[in-house]
N, CA, C and O of each residue as an XYZ file, in Angstrom:
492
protein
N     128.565     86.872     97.227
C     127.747     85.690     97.264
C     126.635     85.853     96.241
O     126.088     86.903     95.902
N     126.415     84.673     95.832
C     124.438     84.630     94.805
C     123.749     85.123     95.629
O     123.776     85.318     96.844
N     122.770     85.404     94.359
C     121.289     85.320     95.330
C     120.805     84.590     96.395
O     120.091     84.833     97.368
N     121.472     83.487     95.888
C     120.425     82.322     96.546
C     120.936     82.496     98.141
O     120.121     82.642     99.052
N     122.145     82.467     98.322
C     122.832     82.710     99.941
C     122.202     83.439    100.362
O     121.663     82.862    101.307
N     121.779     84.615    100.308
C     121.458     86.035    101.172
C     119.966     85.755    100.951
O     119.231     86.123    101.867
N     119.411     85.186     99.925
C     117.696     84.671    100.004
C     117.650     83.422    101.167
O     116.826     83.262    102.067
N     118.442     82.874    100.933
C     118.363     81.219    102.049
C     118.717     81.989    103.524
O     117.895     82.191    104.418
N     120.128     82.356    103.544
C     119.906     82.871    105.084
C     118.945     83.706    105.926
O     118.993     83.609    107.152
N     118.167     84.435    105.393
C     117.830     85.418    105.642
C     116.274     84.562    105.600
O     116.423     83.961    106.665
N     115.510     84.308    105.321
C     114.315     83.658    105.215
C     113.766     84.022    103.635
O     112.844     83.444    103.059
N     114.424     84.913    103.210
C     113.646     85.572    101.958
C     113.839     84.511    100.297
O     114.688     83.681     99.969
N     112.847     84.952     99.719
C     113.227     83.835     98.119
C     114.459     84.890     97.685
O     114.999     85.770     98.355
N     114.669     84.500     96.430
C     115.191     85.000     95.321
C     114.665     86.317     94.838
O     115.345     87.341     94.785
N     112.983     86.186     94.373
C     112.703     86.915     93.667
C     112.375     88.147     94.538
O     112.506     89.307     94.147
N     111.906     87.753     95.840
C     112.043     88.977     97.172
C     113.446     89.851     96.983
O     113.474     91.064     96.778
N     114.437     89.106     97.079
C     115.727     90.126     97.057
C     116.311     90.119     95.556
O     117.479     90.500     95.485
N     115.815     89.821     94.579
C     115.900     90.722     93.263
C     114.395     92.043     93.371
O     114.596     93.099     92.772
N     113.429     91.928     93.895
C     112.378     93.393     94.339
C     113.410     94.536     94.837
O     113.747     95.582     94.283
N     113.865     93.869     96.306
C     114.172     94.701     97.147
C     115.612     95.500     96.068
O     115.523     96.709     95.857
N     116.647     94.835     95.567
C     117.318     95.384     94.807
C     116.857     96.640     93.545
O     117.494     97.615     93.145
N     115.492     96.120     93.160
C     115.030     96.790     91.588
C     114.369     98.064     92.623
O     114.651     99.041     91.929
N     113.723     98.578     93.754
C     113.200     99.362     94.537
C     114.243    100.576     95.411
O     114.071    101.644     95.997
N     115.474     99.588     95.050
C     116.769    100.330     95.326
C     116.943    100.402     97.336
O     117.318    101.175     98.218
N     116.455     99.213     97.184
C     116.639     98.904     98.857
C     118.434     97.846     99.367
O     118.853     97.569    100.491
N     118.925     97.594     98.255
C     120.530     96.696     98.316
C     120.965     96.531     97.081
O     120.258     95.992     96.230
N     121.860     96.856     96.899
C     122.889     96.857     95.641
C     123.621     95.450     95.576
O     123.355     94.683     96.502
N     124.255     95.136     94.880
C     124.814     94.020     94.089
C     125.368     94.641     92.885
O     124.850     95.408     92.073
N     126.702     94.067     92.967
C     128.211     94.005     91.741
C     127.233     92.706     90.879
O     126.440     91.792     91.109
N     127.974     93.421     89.724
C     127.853     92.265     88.430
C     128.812     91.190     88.420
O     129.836     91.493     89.033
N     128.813     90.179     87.986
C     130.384     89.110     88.070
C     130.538     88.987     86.528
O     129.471     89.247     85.971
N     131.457     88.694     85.742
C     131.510     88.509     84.543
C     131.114     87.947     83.394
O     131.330     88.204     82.210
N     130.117     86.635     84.312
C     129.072     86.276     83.679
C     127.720     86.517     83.991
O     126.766     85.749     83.872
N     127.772     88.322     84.634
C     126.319     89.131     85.115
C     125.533     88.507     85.686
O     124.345     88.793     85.536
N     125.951     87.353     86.609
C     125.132     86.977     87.958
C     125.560     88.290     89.079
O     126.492     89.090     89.169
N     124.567     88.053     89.685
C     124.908     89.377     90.658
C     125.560     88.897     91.881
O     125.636     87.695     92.135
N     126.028     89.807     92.635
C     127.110     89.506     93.484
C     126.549     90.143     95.170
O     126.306     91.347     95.240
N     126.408     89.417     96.224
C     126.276     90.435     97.208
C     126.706     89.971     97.981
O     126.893     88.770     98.176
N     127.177     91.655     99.133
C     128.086     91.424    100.349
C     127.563     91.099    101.159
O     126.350     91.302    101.104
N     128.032     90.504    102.225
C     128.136     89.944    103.682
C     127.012     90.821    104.582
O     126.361     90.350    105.515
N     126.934     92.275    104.060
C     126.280     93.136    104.685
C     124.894     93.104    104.071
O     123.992     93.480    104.819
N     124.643     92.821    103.158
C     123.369     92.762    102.207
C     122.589     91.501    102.993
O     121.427     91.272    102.657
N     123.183     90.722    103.981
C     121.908     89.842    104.447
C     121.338     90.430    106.130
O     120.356     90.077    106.782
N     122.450     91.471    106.449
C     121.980     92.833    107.766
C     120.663     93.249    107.222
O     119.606     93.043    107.819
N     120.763     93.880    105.996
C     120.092     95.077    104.982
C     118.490     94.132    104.436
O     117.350     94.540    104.659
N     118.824     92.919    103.753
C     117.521     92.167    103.639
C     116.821     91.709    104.874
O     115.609     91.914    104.823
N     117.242     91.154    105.954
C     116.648     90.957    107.038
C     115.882     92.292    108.233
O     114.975     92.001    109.013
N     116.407     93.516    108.139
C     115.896     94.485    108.322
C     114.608     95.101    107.096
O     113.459     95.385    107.434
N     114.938     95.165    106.213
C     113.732     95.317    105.207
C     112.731     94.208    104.881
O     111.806     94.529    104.135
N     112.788     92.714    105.414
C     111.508     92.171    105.766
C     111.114     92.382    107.061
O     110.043     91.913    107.444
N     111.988     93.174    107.974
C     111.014     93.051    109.492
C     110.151     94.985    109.422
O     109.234     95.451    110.099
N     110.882     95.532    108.447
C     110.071     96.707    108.036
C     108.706     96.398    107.368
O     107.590     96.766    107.733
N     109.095     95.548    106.183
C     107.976     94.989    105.526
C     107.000     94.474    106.544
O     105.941     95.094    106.641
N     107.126     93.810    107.036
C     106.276     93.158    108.172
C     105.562     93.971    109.405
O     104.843     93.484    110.277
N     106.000     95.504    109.224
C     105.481     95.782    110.541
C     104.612     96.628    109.532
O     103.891     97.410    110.152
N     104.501     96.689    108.515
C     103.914     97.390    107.575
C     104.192     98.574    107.112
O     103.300     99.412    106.987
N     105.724     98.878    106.723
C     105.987    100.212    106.310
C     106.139     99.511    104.837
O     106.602     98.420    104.507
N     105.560    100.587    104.086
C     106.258    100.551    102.218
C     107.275    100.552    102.326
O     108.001    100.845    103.276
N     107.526    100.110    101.033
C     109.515    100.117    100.071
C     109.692    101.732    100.300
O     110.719    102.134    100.847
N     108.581    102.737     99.834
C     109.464    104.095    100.020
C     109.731    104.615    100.997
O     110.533    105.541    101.115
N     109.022    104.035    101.959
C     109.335    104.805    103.500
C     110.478    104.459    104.100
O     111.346    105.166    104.613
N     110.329    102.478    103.900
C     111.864    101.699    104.431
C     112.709    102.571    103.220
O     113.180    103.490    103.890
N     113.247    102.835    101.551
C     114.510    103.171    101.291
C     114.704    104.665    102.130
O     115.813    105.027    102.524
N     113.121    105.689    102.398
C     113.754    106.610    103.250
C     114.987    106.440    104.633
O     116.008    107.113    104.773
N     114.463    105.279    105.565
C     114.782    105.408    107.095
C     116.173    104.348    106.915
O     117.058    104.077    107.727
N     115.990    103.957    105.712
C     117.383    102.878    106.160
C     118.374    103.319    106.190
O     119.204    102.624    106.776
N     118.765    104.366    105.741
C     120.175    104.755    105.608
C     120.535    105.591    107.885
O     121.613    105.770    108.451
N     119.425    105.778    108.299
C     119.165    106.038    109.807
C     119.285    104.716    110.536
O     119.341    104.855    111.758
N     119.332    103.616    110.148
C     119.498    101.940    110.680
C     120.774    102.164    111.079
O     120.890    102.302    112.297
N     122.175    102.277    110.178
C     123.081    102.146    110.724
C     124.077    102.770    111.274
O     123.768    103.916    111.601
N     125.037    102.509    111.484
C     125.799    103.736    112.581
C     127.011    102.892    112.856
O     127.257    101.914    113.562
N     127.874    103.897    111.761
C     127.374    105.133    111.564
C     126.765    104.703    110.172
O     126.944    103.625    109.605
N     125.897    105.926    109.678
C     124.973    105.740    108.127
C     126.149    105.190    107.343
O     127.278    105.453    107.758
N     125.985    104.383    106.149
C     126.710    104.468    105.055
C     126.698    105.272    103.692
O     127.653    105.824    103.145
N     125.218    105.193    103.229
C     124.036    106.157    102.425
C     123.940    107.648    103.241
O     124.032    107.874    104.447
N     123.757    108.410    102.301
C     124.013    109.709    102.689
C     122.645    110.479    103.105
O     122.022    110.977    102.167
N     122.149    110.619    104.320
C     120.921    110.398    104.655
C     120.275    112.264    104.255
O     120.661    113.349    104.689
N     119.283    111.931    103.358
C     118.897    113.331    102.625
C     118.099    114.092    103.101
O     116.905    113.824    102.966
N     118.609    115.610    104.006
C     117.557    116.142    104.201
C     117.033    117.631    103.539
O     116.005    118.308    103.547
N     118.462    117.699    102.939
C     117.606    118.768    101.400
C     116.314    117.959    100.709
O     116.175    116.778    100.391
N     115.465    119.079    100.624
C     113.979    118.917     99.562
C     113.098    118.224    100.231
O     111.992    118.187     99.692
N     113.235    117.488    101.522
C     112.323    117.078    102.244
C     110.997    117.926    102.440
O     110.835    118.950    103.104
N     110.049    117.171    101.632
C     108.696    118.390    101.872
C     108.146    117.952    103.001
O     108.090    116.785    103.388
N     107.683    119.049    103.596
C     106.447    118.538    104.845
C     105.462    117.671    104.699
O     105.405    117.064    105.768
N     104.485    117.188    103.828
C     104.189    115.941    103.436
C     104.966    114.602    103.738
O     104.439    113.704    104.395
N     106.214    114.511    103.240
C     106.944    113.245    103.893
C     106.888    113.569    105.094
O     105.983    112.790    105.395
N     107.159    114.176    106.196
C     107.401    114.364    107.505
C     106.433    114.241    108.182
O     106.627    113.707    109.274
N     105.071    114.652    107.854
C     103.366    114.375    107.918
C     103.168    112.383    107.909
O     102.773    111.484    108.652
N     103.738    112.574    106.562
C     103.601    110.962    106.368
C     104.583    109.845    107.371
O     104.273    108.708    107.725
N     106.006    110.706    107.705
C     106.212    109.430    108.803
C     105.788    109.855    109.997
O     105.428    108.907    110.695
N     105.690    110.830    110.479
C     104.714    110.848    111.385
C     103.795    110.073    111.655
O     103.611    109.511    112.735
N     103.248    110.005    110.823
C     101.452    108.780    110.862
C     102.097    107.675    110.733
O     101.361    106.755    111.092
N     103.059    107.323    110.416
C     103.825    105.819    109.899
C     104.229    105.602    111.393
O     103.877    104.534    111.895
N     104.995    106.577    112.238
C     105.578    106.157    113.284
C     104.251    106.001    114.725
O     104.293    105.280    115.722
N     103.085    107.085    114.238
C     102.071    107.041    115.166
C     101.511    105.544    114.918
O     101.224    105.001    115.985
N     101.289    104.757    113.800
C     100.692    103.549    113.320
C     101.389    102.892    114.037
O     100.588    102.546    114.906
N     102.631    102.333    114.373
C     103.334    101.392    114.527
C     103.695    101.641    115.856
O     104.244    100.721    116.463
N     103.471    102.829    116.494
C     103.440    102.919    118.273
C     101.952    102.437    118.379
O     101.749    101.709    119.351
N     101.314    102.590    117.906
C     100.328    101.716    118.372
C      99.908    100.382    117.928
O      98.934     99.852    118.463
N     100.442     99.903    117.165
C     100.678     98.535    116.819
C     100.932     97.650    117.932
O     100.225     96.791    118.456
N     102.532     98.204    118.260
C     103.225     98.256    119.485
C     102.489     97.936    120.611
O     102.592     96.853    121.185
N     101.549     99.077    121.046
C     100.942     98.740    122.445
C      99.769     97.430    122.070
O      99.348     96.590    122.865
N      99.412     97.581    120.577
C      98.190     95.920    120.642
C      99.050     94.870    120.896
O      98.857     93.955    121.698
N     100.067     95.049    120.137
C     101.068     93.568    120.365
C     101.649     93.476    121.799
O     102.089     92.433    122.281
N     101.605     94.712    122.453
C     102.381     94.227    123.887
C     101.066     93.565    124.951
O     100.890     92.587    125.678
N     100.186     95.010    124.420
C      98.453     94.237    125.443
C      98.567     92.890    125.019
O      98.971     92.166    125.929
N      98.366     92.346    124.021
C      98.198     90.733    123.791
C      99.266     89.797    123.991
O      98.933     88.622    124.144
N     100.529     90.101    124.021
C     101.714     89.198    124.799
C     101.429     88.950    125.992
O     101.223     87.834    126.469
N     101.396     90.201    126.659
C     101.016     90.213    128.353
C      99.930     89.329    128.571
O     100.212     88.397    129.325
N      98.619     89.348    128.077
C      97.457     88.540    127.812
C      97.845     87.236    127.775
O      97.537     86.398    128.623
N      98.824     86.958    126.365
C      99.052     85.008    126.724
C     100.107     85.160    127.989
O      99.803     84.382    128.893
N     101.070     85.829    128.229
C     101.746     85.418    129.265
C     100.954     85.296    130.876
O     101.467     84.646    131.787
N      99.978     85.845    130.985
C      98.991     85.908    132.145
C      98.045     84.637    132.367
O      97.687     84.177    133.451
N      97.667     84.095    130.856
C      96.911     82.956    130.463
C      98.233     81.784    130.873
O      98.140     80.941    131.766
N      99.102     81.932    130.227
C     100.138     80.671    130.085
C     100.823     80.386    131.931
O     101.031     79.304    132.479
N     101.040     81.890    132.532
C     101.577     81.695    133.599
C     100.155     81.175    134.694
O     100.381     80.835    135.855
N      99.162     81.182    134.290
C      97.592     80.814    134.946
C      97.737     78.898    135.071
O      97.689     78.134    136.035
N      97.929     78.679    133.571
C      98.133     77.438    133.196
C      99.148     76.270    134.089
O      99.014     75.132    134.539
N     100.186     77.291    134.027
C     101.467     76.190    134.467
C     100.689     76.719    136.259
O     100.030     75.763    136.669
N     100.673     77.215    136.679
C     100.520     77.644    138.195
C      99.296     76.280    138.228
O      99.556     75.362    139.006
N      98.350     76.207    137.616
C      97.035     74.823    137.971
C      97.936     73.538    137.602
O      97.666     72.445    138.099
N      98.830     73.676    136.867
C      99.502     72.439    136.280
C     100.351     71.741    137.400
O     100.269     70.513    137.416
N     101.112     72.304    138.290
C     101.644     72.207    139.515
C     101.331     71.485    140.412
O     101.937     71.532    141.482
């Protein structure tokens, strides 16, 4: 498929999934008149790397963990040369986002307590 399919389904533009491609986050075949080409699986792969994007991990951390997304892996998940620094660093990446986690759950619970308050007087 074009760009444009796997940008339209997925919520993302064009120029989002020509990034995510140049960062080496989804590949794409050339076609013979070097429009690029992508699989069926490349709109799994873009829709997981904007909900990474969004919870606030970088491009280098998401091309680290993605190849751990699927299952089984397809990408050959590297743990020769891994310095302790990266492992430091997702550490704090995964401590950030467990606690993200608990603000976003405290404040769901919060409107659901407010909203279920609401409909209960509405009655």
């Amino acid at each position: 498929m074009r760009i444009g399919e796997p940008a339209a389904r997925t919520g993302a533009t064009p120029r989002q999934v020509r990034f995510y491609e140049a960062k080496g986050l989804i590949t794409s075949t050339r076609e013979p008149n070097n429009y690029r080409d992508y699989s069926e699986t490349t709109l799994g792969r873009v829709q997981q790397i904007r909900e990474l994007l969004g919870a606030g991990l970088s491009t280098e951390v998401i091309r680290a963990i993605l190849p751990c997304m699927e299952s089984p892996p397809r990408d050959p998940i590297v743990f020769d040369g891994v310095l302790p620094e990266t492992v430091t660093a997702l550490e704090a990446e995964r401590d950030r986002l467990t606690e993200r986690i608990d603000i976003l759950t405290r404040n769901r619970d919060a409107v659901a307590a407010y909203l279920g308050e609401l409909q209960q007087r509405a009655r």
